[in-house]
Short mmCIF file of N, CA and C in Angstrom, two decimals:
data_model
loop_
_atom_site.label_atom_id
_atom_site.label_comp_id
_atom_site.label_asym_id
_atom_site.label_seq_id
_atom_site.Cartn_x
_atom_site.Cartn_y
_atom_site.Cartn_z
N GLU A 37 -19.04 -5.68 12.15
CA GLU A 37 -17.64 -6.09 12.06
C GLU A 37 -16.75 -4.85 12.10
N SER A 38 -15.61 -4.96 12.79
CA SER A 38 -14.67 -3.84 12.90
C SER A 38 -14.12 -3.46 11.54
N ILE A 39 -13.77 -2.20 11.40
CA ILE A 39 -13.15 -1.71 10.17
C ILE A 39 -11.83 -2.44 9.94
N GLN A 40 -11.53 -2.74 8.69
CA GLN A 40 -10.24 -3.32 8.32
C GLN A 40 -9.59 -2.38 7.31
N ALA A 41 -8.45 -1.85 7.69
CA ALA A 41 -7.80 -0.83 6.88
C ALA A 41 -6.50 -1.36 6.28
N ASP A 42 -6.10 -0.79 5.14
CA ASP A 42 -4.82 -1.11 4.54
C ASP A 42 -3.69 -0.35 5.24
N ARG A 43 -4.00 0.70 5.93
CA ARG A 43 -3.02 1.45 6.71
C ARG A 43 -3.05 0.95 8.15
N PRO A 44 -2.03 1.20 8.95
CA PRO A 44 -0.86 2.05 8.69
C PRO A 44 0.34 1.30 8.12
N ASP A 45 0.30 -0.02 8.06
CA ASP A 45 1.48 -0.74 7.59
C ASP A 45 1.53 -0.81 6.06
N GLN A 46 2.55 -1.47 5.53
CA GLN A 46 2.71 -1.61 4.08
C GLN A 46 1.90 -2.78 3.53
N THR A 47 1.51 -3.71 4.40
CA THR A 47 0.77 -4.89 3.98
C THR A 47 -0.70 -4.56 3.80
N GLU A 48 -1.22 -4.81 2.62
CA GLU A 48 -2.64 -4.54 2.34
C GLU A 48 -3.48 -5.72 2.79
N THR A 49 -4.66 -5.43 3.35
CA THR A 49 -5.56 -6.47 3.81
C THR A 49 -6.34 -7.06 2.64
N PRO A 50 -6.70 -8.35 2.71
CA PRO A 50 -7.57 -8.90 1.67
C PRO A 50 -9.04 -8.51 1.85
N ALA A 51 -9.38 -7.85 2.96
CA ALA A 51 -10.77 -7.47 3.23
C ALA A 51 -11.27 -6.45 2.22
N ILE A 52 -12.53 -6.59 1.84
CA ILE A 52 -13.18 -5.67 0.90
C ILE A 52 -14.07 -4.72 1.71
N VAL A 53 -14.11 -3.45 1.31
CA VAL A 53 -15.01 -2.49 1.95
C VAL A 53 -16.45 -2.98 1.72
N PRO A 54 -17.30 -2.99 2.75
CA PRO A 54 -18.68 -3.47 2.57
C PRO A 54 -19.43 -2.72 1.46
N GLU A 55 -20.34 -3.41 0.83
CA GLU A 55 -21.13 -2.85 -0.28
C GLU A 55 -21.78 -1.53 0.12
N GLY A 56 -21.62 -0.53 -0.74
CA GLY A 56 -22.23 0.77 -0.52
C GLY A 56 -21.51 1.65 0.49
N MET A 57 -20.40 1.18 1.04
CA MET A 57 -19.66 1.96 2.03
C MET A 57 -18.47 2.66 1.37
N PHE A 58 -18.17 3.86 1.87
CA PHE A 58 -17.05 4.66 1.39
C PHE A 58 -16.06 4.77 2.53
N GLN A 59 -14.80 4.47 2.27
CA GLN A 59 -13.77 4.48 3.31
C GLN A 59 -12.58 5.30 2.84
N VAL A 60 -12.07 6.17 3.72
CA VAL A 60 -10.91 7.00 3.40
C VAL A 60 -9.82 6.69 4.42
N GLU A 61 -8.63 6.40 3.93
CA GLU A 61 -7.47 6.14 4.79
C GLU A 61 -6.37 7.11 4.38
N THR A 62 -5.86 7.85 5.35
CA THR A 62 -4.86 8.86 5.01
C THR A 62 -3.73 8.86 6.04
N GLY A 63 -2.61 9.42 5.64
CA GLY A 63 -1.46 9.49 6.53
C GLY A 63 -0.30 10.15 5.83
N PHE A 64 0.88 10.03 6.43
CA PHE A 64 2.06 10.62 5.80
C PHE A 64 3.24 9.66 5.94
N THR A 65 4.21 9.83 5.07
CA THR A 65 5.45 9.06 5.16
C THR A 65 6.64 10.00 5.02
N PHE A 66 7.74 9.61 5.61
CA PHE A 66 9.00 10.32 5.47
C PHE A 66 10.06 9.29 5.13
N GLN A 67 10.85 9.58 4.09
CA GLN A 67 11.89 8.66 3.66
C GLN A 67 13.17 9.44 3.43
N LYS A 68 14.27 9.00 4.05
CA LYS A 68 15.57 9.63 3.84
C LYS A 68 16.47 8.60 3.18
N ASP A 69 16.81 8.84 1.91
CA ASP A 69 17.63 7.89 1.17
C ASP A 69 19.12 8.02 1.49
N ASP A 70 19.58 9.25 1.66
CA ASP A 70 20.96 9.50 2.05
C ASP A 70 21.02 10.90 2.64
N GLU A 71 22.22 11.42 2.88
CA GLU A 71 22.36 12.73 3.52
C GLU A 71 21.79 13.86 2.67
N ASN A 72 21.70 13.66 1.36
CA ASN A 72 21.30 14.75 0.46
C ASN A 72 19.91 14.62 -0.13
N SER A 73 19.19 13.55 0.17
CA SER A 73 17.87 13.41 -0.42
C SER A 73 16.86 12.86 0.59
N SER A 74 15.67 13.45 0.55
CA SER A 74 14.57 13.00 1.42
C SER A 74 13.25 13.28 0.73
N THR A 75 12.23 12.53 1.14
CA THR A 75 10.90 12.68 0.56
C THR A 75 9.84 12.66 1.66
N PHE A 76 8.94 13.63 1.63
CA PHE A 76 7.76 13.65 2.48
C PHE A 76 6.54 13.40 1.60
N SER A 77 5.65 12.55 2.04
CA SER A 77 4.36 12.38 1.38
C SER A 77 3.32 12.83 2.39
N LEU A 78 2.69 13.97 2.12
CA LEU A 78 1.81 14.57 3.11
C LEU A 78 0.67 15.31 2.43
N PRO A 79 -0.51 14.81 2.33
CA PRO A 79 -0.88 13.47 2.77
C PRO A 79 -0.86 12.49 1.60
N SER A 80 -0.89 11.21 1.96
CA SER A 80 -1.14 10.14 1.01
C SER A 80 -2.51 9.58 1.40
N THR A 81 -3.43 9.55 0.45
CA THR A 81 -4.81 9.17 0.79
C THR A 81 -5.31 8.06 -0.14
N LEU A 82 -5.91 7.04 0.47
CA LEU A 82 -6.53 5.94 -0.25
C LEU A 82 -8.04 6.08 -0.09
N TRP A 83 -8.74 6.22 -1.21
CA TRP A 83 -10.19 6.36 -1.24
C TRP A 83 -10.76 5.03 -1.74
N LYS A 84 -11.69 4.40 -1.00
CA LYS A 84 -12.21 3.09 -1.37
C LYS A 84 -13.74 3.09 -1.30
N TYR A 85 -14.37 2.39 -2.26
CA TYR A 85 -15.83 2.27 -2.26
C TYR A 85 -16.20 0.83 -2.58
N GLY A 86 -17.04 0.23 -1.75
CA GLY A 86 -17.46 -1.15 -1.94
C GLY A 86 -18.59 -1.27 -2.95
N ILE A 87 -18.34 -1.92 -4.07
CA ILE A 87 -19.35 -2.15 -5.10
C ILE A 87 -20.26 -3.30 -4.69
N ASN A 88 -19.66 -4.40 -4.25
CA ASN A 88 -20.41 -5.54 -3.71
C ASN A 88 -19.48 -6.27 -2.74
N GLU A 89 -19.88 -7.44 -2.26
CA GLU A 89 -19.07 -8.13 -1.25
C GLU A 89 -17.76 -8.68 -1.80
N ASN A 90 -17.60 -8.66 -3.11
CA ASN A 90 -16.38 -9.20 -3.73
C ASN A 90 -15.53 -8.18 -4.45
N PHE A 91 -15.93 -6.89 -4.48
CA PHE A 91 -15.24 -5.93 -5.35
C PHE A 91 -15.32 -4.52 -4.79
N GLU A 92 -14.17 -3.83 -4.78
CA GLU A 92 -14.14 -2.41 -4.41
C GLU A 92 -13.34 -1.65 -5.44
N ILE A 93 -13.68 -0.37 -5.63
CA ILE A 93 -12.88 0.50 -6.49
C ILE A 93 -12.03 1.38 -5.58
N ARG A 94 -10.87 1.81 -6.11
CA ARG A 94 -9.88 2.51 -5.28
C ARG A 94 -9.24 3.67 -6.04
N LEU A 95 -8.87 4.71 -5.31
CA LEU A 95 -8.14 5.85 -5.87
C LEU A 95 -7.09 6.25 -4.84
N ILE A 96 -5.84 6.41 -5.28
CA ILE A 96 -4.77 6.86 -4.40
C ILE A 96 -4.30 8.23 -4.87
N THR A 97 -4.32 9.19 -3.95
CA THR A 97 -3.82 10.54 -4.23
C THR A 97 -2.70 10.85 -3.25
N GLU A 98 -1.73 11.66 -3.71
CA GLU A 98 -0.56 11.90 -2.87
C GLU A 98 0.06 13.26 -3.19
N PHE A 99 0.37 14.01 -2.15
CA PHE A 99 1.09 15.27 -2.31
C PHE A 99 2.50 15.05 -1.77
N ILE A 100 3.52 15.40 -2.58
CA ILE A 100 4.90 15.06 -2.25
C ILE A 100 5.78 16.31 -2.13
N PHE A 101 6.66 16.31 -1.11
CA PHE A 101 7.73 17.29 -0.95
C PHE A 101 9.04 16.52 -1.09
N GLU A 102 9.89 16.89 -2.06
CA GLU A 102 11.15 16.19 -2.28
C GLU A 102 12.32 17.15 -2.17
N LYS A 103 13.39 16.69 -1.53
CA LYS A 103 14.63 17.46 -1.48
C LYS A 103 15.74 16.57 -2.01
N ILE A 104 16.37 17.00 -3.10
CA ILE A 104 17.49 16.27 -3.69
C ILE A 104 18.63 17.27 -3.85
N GLU A 105 19.74 17.03 -3.13
CA GLU A 105 20.84 17.98 -3.06
C GLU A 105 20.28 19.30 -2.53
N ASN A 106 20.40 20.40 -3.31
CA ASN A 106 19.87 21.70 -2.87
C ASN A 106 18.55 22.05 -3.52
N GLU A 107 18.01 21.14 -4.33
CA GLU A 107 16.76 21.41 -5.04
C GLU A 107 15.58 20.89 -4.24
N LYS A 108 14.54 21.71 -4.11
CA LYS A 108 13.32 21.31 -3.42
C LYS A 108 12.16 21.41 -4.41
N ILE A 109 11.40 20.33 -4.53
CA ILE A 109 10.22 20.35 -5.40
C ILE A 109 9.04 19.74 -4.64
N ASN A 110 7.85 20.18 -5.00
CA ASN A 110 6.66 19.59 -4.40
C ASN A 110 5.53 19.62 -5.42
N GLY A 111 4.57 18.77 -5.17
CA GLY A 111 3.42 18.72 -6.07
C GLY A 111 2.64 17.43 -5.92
N ILE A 112 1.70 17.24 -6.82
CA ILE A 112 0.81 16.08 -6.78
C ILE A 112 1.42 14.97 -7.63
N ALA A 113 1.55 13.78 -7.03
CA ALA A 113 2.03 12.60 -7.75
C ALA A 113 0.91 12.09 -8.65
N PRO A 114 1.23 11.29 -9.67
CA PRO A 114 0.17 10.74 -10.51
C PRO A 114 -0.87 9.97 -9.69
N PHE A 115 -2.14 10.20 -10.00
CA PHE A 115 -3.21 9.46 -9.33
C PHE A 115 -3.11 7.99 -9.72
N HIS A 116 -3.46 7.11 -8.80
CA HIS A 116 -3.53 5.67 -9.06
C HIS A 116 -4.99 5.24 -8.97
N LEU A 117 -5.52 4.72 -10.05
CA LEU A 117 -6.90 4.25 -10.12
C LEU A 117 -6.87 2.73 -10.14
N GLY A 118 -7.74 2.08 -9.34
CA GLY A 118 -7.68 0.63 -9.31
C GLY A 118 -8.86 -0.04 -8.65
N PHE A 119 -8.64 -1.30 -8.30
CA PHE A 119 -9.69 -2.12 -7.70
C PHE A 119 -9.07 -3.19 -6.82
N LYS A 120 -9.90 -3.77 -5.96
CA LYS A 120 -9.55 -4.96 -5.19
C LYS A 120 -10.69 -5.94 -5.36
N THR A 121 -10.36 -7.21 -5.62
CA THR A 121 -11.39 -8.22 -5.77
C THR A 121 -11.04 -9.46 -4.94
N LYS A 122 -12.05 -10.02 -4.31
CA LYS A 122 -11.85 -11.19 -3.47
C LYS A 122 -11.65 -12.42 -4.34
N LEU A 123 -10.63 -13.24 -4.02
CA LEU A 123 -10.37 -14.48 -4.75
C LEU A 123 -10.79 -15.71 -3.94
N SER A 124 -10.51 -15.70 -2.63
CA SER A 124 -10.89 -16.86 -1.81
C SER A 124 -11.03 -16.47 -0.35
N GLU A 125 -11.86 -17.22 0.36
CA GLU A 125 -11.98 -17.09 1.81
C GLU A 125 -10.95 -18.04 2.43
N GLU A 126 -10.61 -17.79 3.68
CA GLU A 126 -9.67 -18.66 4.39
C GLU A 126 -10.32 -20.02 4.66
N LYS A 127 -9.60 -21.08 4.31
CA LYS A 127 -10.09 -22.43 4.56
C LYS A 127 -8.89 -23.35 4.74
N GLY A 128 -8.63 -23.77 5.98
CA GLY A 128 -7.47 -24.60 6.26
C GLY A 128 -6.19 -23.86 5.95
N ILE A 129 -5.34 -24.47 5.11
CA ILE A 129 -4.06 -23.82 4.77
C ILE A 129 -4.21 -22.77 3.66
N ILE A 130 -5.40 -22.71 3.05
CA ILE A 130 -5.64 -21.71 2.00
C ILE A 130 -5.94 -20.38 2.66
N PRO A 131 -5.16 -19.34 2.39
CA PRO A 131 -5.38 -18.05 3.04
C PRO A 131 -6.56 -17.29 2.42
N LYS A 132 -7.10 -16.35 3.20
CA LYS A 132 -8.04 -15.38 2.63
C LYS A 132 -7.22 -14.57 1.64
N THR A 133 -7.67 -14.47 0.39
CA THR A 133 -6.86 -13.86 -0.66
C THR A 133 -7.67 -12.90 -1.51
N SER A 134 -7.08 -11.76 -1.81
CA SER A 134 -7.64 -10.79 -2.75
C SER A 134 -6.56 -10.37 -3.73
N PHE A 135 -7.00 -9.86 -4.87
CA PHE A 135 -6.10 -9.33 -5.89
C PHE A 135 -6.33 -7.83 -5.97
N ILE A 136 -5.24 -7.05 -5.90
CA ILE A 136 -5.31 -5.59 -5.95
C ILE A 136 -4.53 -5.12 -7.17
N ALA A 137 -5.12 -4.24 -7.96
CA ALA A 137 -4.43 -3.69 -9.13
C ALA A 137 -4.71 -2.19 -9.24
N HIS A 138 -3.69 -1.44 -9.62
CA HIS A 138 -3.80 0.00 -9.88
C HIS A 138 -3.06 0.33 -11.16
N ILE A 139 -3.43 1.44 -11.74
CA ILE A 139 -2.65 1.99 -12.85
C ILE A 139 -2.52 3.49 -12.60
N SER A 140 -1.30 4.00 -12.72
CA SER A 140 -1.10 5.43 -12.49
C SER A 140 -1.46 6.19 -13.76
N LEU A 141 -2.03 7.36 -13.56
CA LEU A 141 -2.45 8.21 -14.68
C LEU A 141 -1.39 9.30 -14.83
N PRO A 142 -0.48 9.18 -15.81
CA PRO A 142 0.70 10.04 -15.88
C PRO A 142 0.40 11.52 -16.04
N ASN A 143 -0.72 11.87 -16.67
CA ASN A 143 -1.02 13.28 -16.91
C ASN A 143 -1.85 13.92 -15.80
N VAL A 144 -2.30 13.10 -14.84
CA VAL A 144 -3.05 13.65 -13.70
C VAL A 144 -2.05 13.81 -12.56
N ALA A 145 -1.16 14.79 -12.71
CA ALA A 145 -0.08 15.04 -11.76
C ALA A 145 0.50 16.42 -12.01
N SER A 146 1.24 16.92 -11.02
CA SER A 146 1.99 18.16 -11.21
C SER A 146 3.07 17.94 -12.26
N THR A 147 3.45 18.97 -12.97
CA THR A 147 4.39 18.88 -14.09
C THR A 147 5.66 18.12 -13.73
N LYS A 148 6.27 18.42 -12.58
CA LYS A 148 7.54 17.78 -12.21
C LYS A 148 7.39 16.32 -11.83
N PHE A 149 6.17 15.85 -11.59
CA PHE A 149 5.95 14.47 -11.17
C PHE A 149 5.28 13.60 -12.23
N LYS A 150 5.05 14.17 -13.42
CA LYS A 150 4.45 13.38 -14.50
C LYS A 150 5.41 12.29 -14.95
N THR A 151 4.84 11.14 -15.32
CA THR A 151 5.65 10.03 -15.83
C THR A 151 5.51 9.95 -17.35
N ASP A 152 6.38 9.18 -17.98
CA ASP A 152 6.34 9.03 -19.43
C ASP A 152 5.23 8.09 -19.88
N TYR A 153 4.91 7.09 -19.03
CA TYR A 153 3.96 6.06 -19.41
C TYR A 153 2.97 5.78 -18.27
N PHE A 154 1.89 5.10 -18.63
CA PHE A 154 1.01 4.55 -17.60
C PHE A 154 1.83 3.52 -16.81
N ALA A 155 1.64 3.47 -15.51
CA ALA A 155 2.44 2.56 -14.69
C ALA A 155 1.53 1.64 -13.88
N PRO A 156 1.45 0.37 -14.28
CA PRO A 156 0.61 -0.57 -13.53
C PRO A 156 1.31 -1.07 -12.27
N GLU A 157 0.52 -1.54 -11.33
CA GLU A 157 1.02 -2.24 -10.16
C GLU A 157 -0.04 -3.22 -9.71
N PHE A 158 0.41 -4.35 -9.17
CA PHE A 158 -0.54 -5.34 -8.68
C PHE A 158 0.07 -6.09 -7.50
N ARG A 159 -0.80 -6.69 -6.71
CA ARG A 159 -0.35 -7.55 -5.62
C ARG A 159 -1.45 -8.50 -5.21
N PHE A 160 -1.03 -9.64 -4.72
CA PHE A 160 -1.94 -10.58 -4.08
C PHE A 160 -1.83 -10.33 -2.58
N ALA A 161 -2.97 -10.07 -1.93
CA ALA A 161 -3.01 -9.82 -0.49
C ALA A 161 -3.59 -11.05 0.19
N MET A 162 -2.82 -11.65 1.11
CA MET A 162 -3.22 -12.91 1.74
C MET A 162 -3.16 -12.79 3.26
N GLN A 163 -4.03 -13.55 3.93
CA GLN A 163 -4.09 -13.48 5.40
C GLN A 163 -4.49 -14.83 5.98
N HIS A 164 -3.75 -15.24 7.03
CA HIS A 164 -4.06 -16.44 7.80
C HIS A 164 -4.43 -16.02 9.23
N THR A 165 -5.49 -16.59 9.77
CA THR A 165 -5.83 -16.41 11.18
C THR A 165 -5.17 -17.56 11.93
N VAL A 166 -4.15 -17.24 12.72
CA VAL A 166 -3.42 -18.26 13.47
C VAL A 166 -4.18 -18.62 14.74
N SER A 167 -4.71 -17.59 15.42
CA SER A 167 -5.52 -17.80 16.61
C SER A 167 -6.48 -16.63 16.71
N GLU A 168 -7.27 -16.60 17.78
CA GLU A 168 -8.23 -15.51 17.96
C GLU A 168 -7.54 -14.16 18.08
N LYS A 169 -6.30 -14.15 18.56
CA LYS A 169 -5.57 -12.89 18.78
C LYS A 169 -4.43 -12.65 17.79
N PHE A 170 -4.04 -13.67 17.04
CA PHE A 170 -2.83 -13.58 16.22
C PHE A 170 -3.13 -13.86 14.76
N SER A 171 -2.63 -13.00 13.86
CA SER A 171 -2.82 -13.21 12.42
C SER A 171 -1.50 -13.00 11.68
N LEU A 172 -1.44 -13.58 10.51
CA LEU A 172 -0.27 -13.46 9.65
C LEU A 172 -0.76 -13.00 8.28
N SER A 173 -0.21 -11.89 7.80
CA SER A 173 -0.61 -11.34 6.50
C SER A 173 0.62 -11.15 5.62
N TYR A 174 0.44 -11.30 4.32
CA TYR A 174 1.55 -11.11 3.41
C TYR A 174 1.03 -10.72 2.04
N ASN A 175 1.86 -9.99 1.30
CA ASN A 175 1.56 -9.54 -0.05
C ASN A 175 2.71 -9.88 -0.97
N LEU A 176 2.39 -10.23 -2.21
CA LEU A 176 3.38 -10.45 -3.26
C LEU A 176 2.89 -9.77 -4.52
N GLY A 177 3.78 -9.06 -5.21
CA GLY A 177 3.34 -8.39 -6.43
C GLY A 177 4.48 -7.72 -7.17
N ALA A 178 4.12 -6.80 -8.04
CA ALA A 178 5.11 -6.07 -8.84
C ALA A 178 4.54 -4.70 -9.19
N GLU A 179 5.44 -3.76 -9.46
CA GLU A 179 5.02 -2.41 -9.87
C GLU A 179 6.03 -1.86 -10.87
N TRP A 180 5.56 -0.92 -11.66
CA TRP A 180 6.39 -0.22 -12.65
C TRP A 180 6.41 1.25 -12.31
N ASP A 181 7.50 1.95 -12.68
CA ASP A 181 7.66 3.35 -12.27
C ASP A 181 7.15 4.37 -13.28
N GLY A 182 6.74 3.95 -14.48
CA GLY A 182 6.23 4.89 -15.46
C GLY A 182 7.31 5.47 -16.36
N PHE A 183 8.57 5.06 -16.14
CA PHE A 183 9.67 5.56 -16.96
C PHE A 183 10.37 4.45 -17.74
N SER A 184 10.32 3.21 -17.23
CA SER A 184 10.98 2.10 -17.92
C SER A 184 10.05 0.89 -17.92
N ALA A 185 10.43 -0.11 -18.70
CA ALA A 185 9.63 -1.34 -18.79
C ALA A 185 10.03 -2.36 -17.74
N GLU A 186 11.01 -2.04 -16.91
CA GLU A 186 11.51 -2.99 -15.91
C GLU A 186 10.62 -2.98 -14.67
N PRO A 187 10.14 -4.15 -14.23
CA PRO A 187 9.32 -4.21 -13.03
C PRO A 187 10.17 -4.20 -11.76
N THR A 188 9.55 -3.82 -10.69
CA THR A 188 10.11 -3.97 -9.35
C THR A 188 9.19 -4.92 -8.60
N PHE A 189 9.73 -6.02 -8.11
CA PHE A 189 8.94 -6.99 -7.38
C PHE A 189 8.84 -6.54 -5.92
N ILE A 190 7.66 -6.70 -5.32
CA ILE A 190 7.44 -6.24 -3.95
C ILE A 190 6.94 -7.39 -3.08
N TYR A 191 7.29 -7.31 -1.81
CA TYR A 191 6.81 -8.30 -0.84
C TYR A 191 6.56 -7.63 0.50
N THR A 192 5.65 -8.17 1.28
CA THR A 192 5.44 -7.74 2.65
C THR A 192 5.10 -8.98 3.48
N LEU A 193 5.42 -8.93 4.77
CA LEU A 193 5.07 -9.97 5.72
C LEU A 193 4.81 -9.30 7.05
N ALA A 194 3.59 -9.43 7.57
CA ALA A 194 3.22 -8.75 8.81
C ALA A 194 2.54 -9.71 9.76
N THR A 195 2.88 -9.60 11.03
CA THR A 195 2.18 -10.33 12.08
C THR A 195 1.34 -9.33 12.86
N GLY A 196 0.11 -9.69 13.14
CA GLY A 196 -0.77 -8.84 13.92
C GLY A 196 -1.19 -9.53 15.20
N TYR A 197 -1.18 -8.79 16.30
CA TYR A 197 -1.58 -9.35 17.58
C TYR A 197 -2.58 -8.42 18.26
N SER A 198 -3.75 -8.96 18.64
CA SER A 198 -4.77 -8.17 19.34
C SER A 198 -4.50 -8.24 20.84
N ILE A 199 -4.07 -7.11 21.39
CA ILE A 199 -3.79 -7.03 22.83
C ILE A 199 -5.12 -7.03 23.59
N THR A 200 -6.06 -6.21 23.11
CA THR A 200 -7.44 -6.19 23.61
C THR A 200 -8.34 -6.10 22.39
N LYS A 201 -9.67 -5.96 22.60
CA LYS A 201 -10.59 -5.83 21.46
C LYS A 201 -10.35 -4.55 20.68
N LYS A 202 -9.79 -3.52 21.33
CA LYS A 202 -9.56 -2.24 20.66
C LYS A 202 -8.09 -1.95 20.37
N LEU A 203 -7.19 -2.56 21.11
CA LEU A 203 -5.76 -2.26 20.99
C LEU A 203 -5.05 -3.41 20.28
N GLY A 204 -4.33 -3.07 19.20
CA GLY A 204 -3.61 -4.07 18.43
C GLY A 204 -2.16 -3.67 18.21
N SER A 205 -1.37 -4.60 17.74
CA SER A 205 0.03 -4.32 17.44
C SER A 205 0.44 -5.11 16.20
N TYR A 206 1.51 -4.67 15.55
CA TYR A 206 2.01 -5.39 14.38
C TYR A 206 3.52 -5.22 14.26
N ILE A 207 4.15 -6.20 13.64
CA ILE A 207 5.56 -6.17 13.27
C ILE A 207 5.59 -6.58 11.80
N GLU A 208 6.39 -5.87 11.01
CA GLU A 208 6.33 -6.08 9.57
C GLU A 208 7.70 -6.01 8.91
N PHE A 209 7.90 -6.88 7.93
CA PHE A 209 9.06 -6.84 7.05
C PHE A 209 8.53 -6.58 5.65
N PHE A 210 9.18 -5.71 4.89
CA PHE A 210 8.73 -5.42 3.53
C PHE A 210 9.90 -4.94 2.70
N GLY A 211 9.73 -5.02 1.39
CA GLY A 211 10.81 -4.56 0.54
C GLY A 211 10.48 -4.64 -0.92
N CYS A 212 11.46 -4.23 -1.72
CA CYS A 212 11.31 -4.26 -3.16
C CYS A 212 12.58 -4.82 -3.78
N ILE A 213 12.39 -5.52 -4.89
CA ILE A 213 13.50 -6.16 -5.58
C ILE A 213 13.43 -5.73 -7.05
N PRO A 214 14.14 -4.65 -7.40
CA PRO A 214 14.15 -4.21 -8.79
C PRO A 214 14.83 -5.25 -9.68
N GLN A 215 14.47 -5.22 -10.95
CA GLN A 215 15.02 -6.20 -11.88
C GLN A 215 16.52 -6.04 -12.06
N ASN A 216 17.00 -4.79 -12.15
CA ASN A 216 18.42 -4.57 -12.45
C ASN A 216 19.13 -3.66 -11.46
N GLN A 217 18.61 -3.56 -10.25
CA GLN A 217 19.24 -2.70 -9.25
C GLN A 217 19.31 -3.44 -7.92
N LYS A 218 19.88 -2.77 -6.92
CA LYS A 218 20.02 -3.36 -5.60
C LYS A 218 18.66 -3.45 -4.90
N SER A 219 18.44 -4.55 -4.19
CA SER A 219 17.20 -4.73 -3.44
C SER A 219 17.17 -3.82 -2.22
N ASN A 220 15.96 -3.53 -1.74
CA ASN A 220 15.77 -2.66 -0.58
C ASN A 220 14.84 -3.38 0.39
N HIS A 221 15.31 -3.68 1.60
CA HIS A 221 14.52 -4.42 2.58
C HIS A 221 14.33 -3.55 3.83
N ASN A 222 13.11 -3.58 4.40
CA ASN A 222 12.77 -2.69 5.50
C ASN A 222 12.02 -3.43 6.60
N PHE A 223 11.87 -2.75 7.73
CA PHE A 223 11.19 -3.29 8.90
C PHE A 223 10.41 -2.16 9.56
N ASP A 224 9.22 -2.43 10.05
CA ASP A 224 8.51 -1.45 10.85
C ASP A 224 7.62 -2.18 11.86
N CYS A 225 7.07 -1.43 12.79
CA CYS A 225 6.17 -1.99 13.78
C CYS A 225 5.28 -0.85 14.29
N GLY A 226 4.20 -1.20 14.96
CA GLY A 226 3.33 -0.15 15.44
C GLY A 226 2.20 -0.67 16.32
N ILE A 227 1.42 0.29 16.82
CA ILE A 227 0.27 0.04 17.67
C ILE A 227 -0.94 0.63 16.96
N THR A 228 -2.08 -0.06 17.02
CA THR A 228 -3.32 0.48 16.48
C THR A 228 -4.36 0.54 17.59
N TYR A 229 -5.29 1.50 17.46
CA TYR A 229 -6.36 1.63 18.45
C TYR A 229 -7.68 1.87 17.71
N LEU A 230 -8.67 1.04 17.97
CA LEU A 230 -9.99 1.18 17.36
C LEU A 230 -10.81 2.15 18.20
N ILE A 231 -11.15 3.30 17.62
CA ILE A 231 -11.90 4.32 18.35
C ILE A 231 -13.34 3.89 18.52
#
């Protein structure tokens, strides 16, 4: 079976890494919030190991470069330790579903990026096979920032289309809805190629 990765989009797959297999997914992100602030994540790496057909353990590591006004800081963000577990296989209108949970380790980070508290995050990852070439995936969940008790709700919705057996494409909508702040909604798209 072809590899199923959580990257490059924001939508996580419900697929579990096969038992005894180790998978590494890495990449970078760039975010510009306004004229005076930007963030590079280079690299952001997801390390996954399949315990059995229903469970994988996960570790997320990230090196960050931040520019806010005239101040530049960089360092290691708190590590996120977690797991993914299969909840259901796809059957009719019931999607293939997994539950993903992480907790950030506030003291396993560079001094400027340490948080005050452990910060949990979770999401349900769901996928429907519409046809042999077309799939629909979506995630729903929440995350905490490690500084306050207020959650931020997250959502993703991605369509995947297989152009050929090796070439794929996706279009995605995703965003976050903080409890007491303005919501942030985004869009991305891309091409994938199976080597």
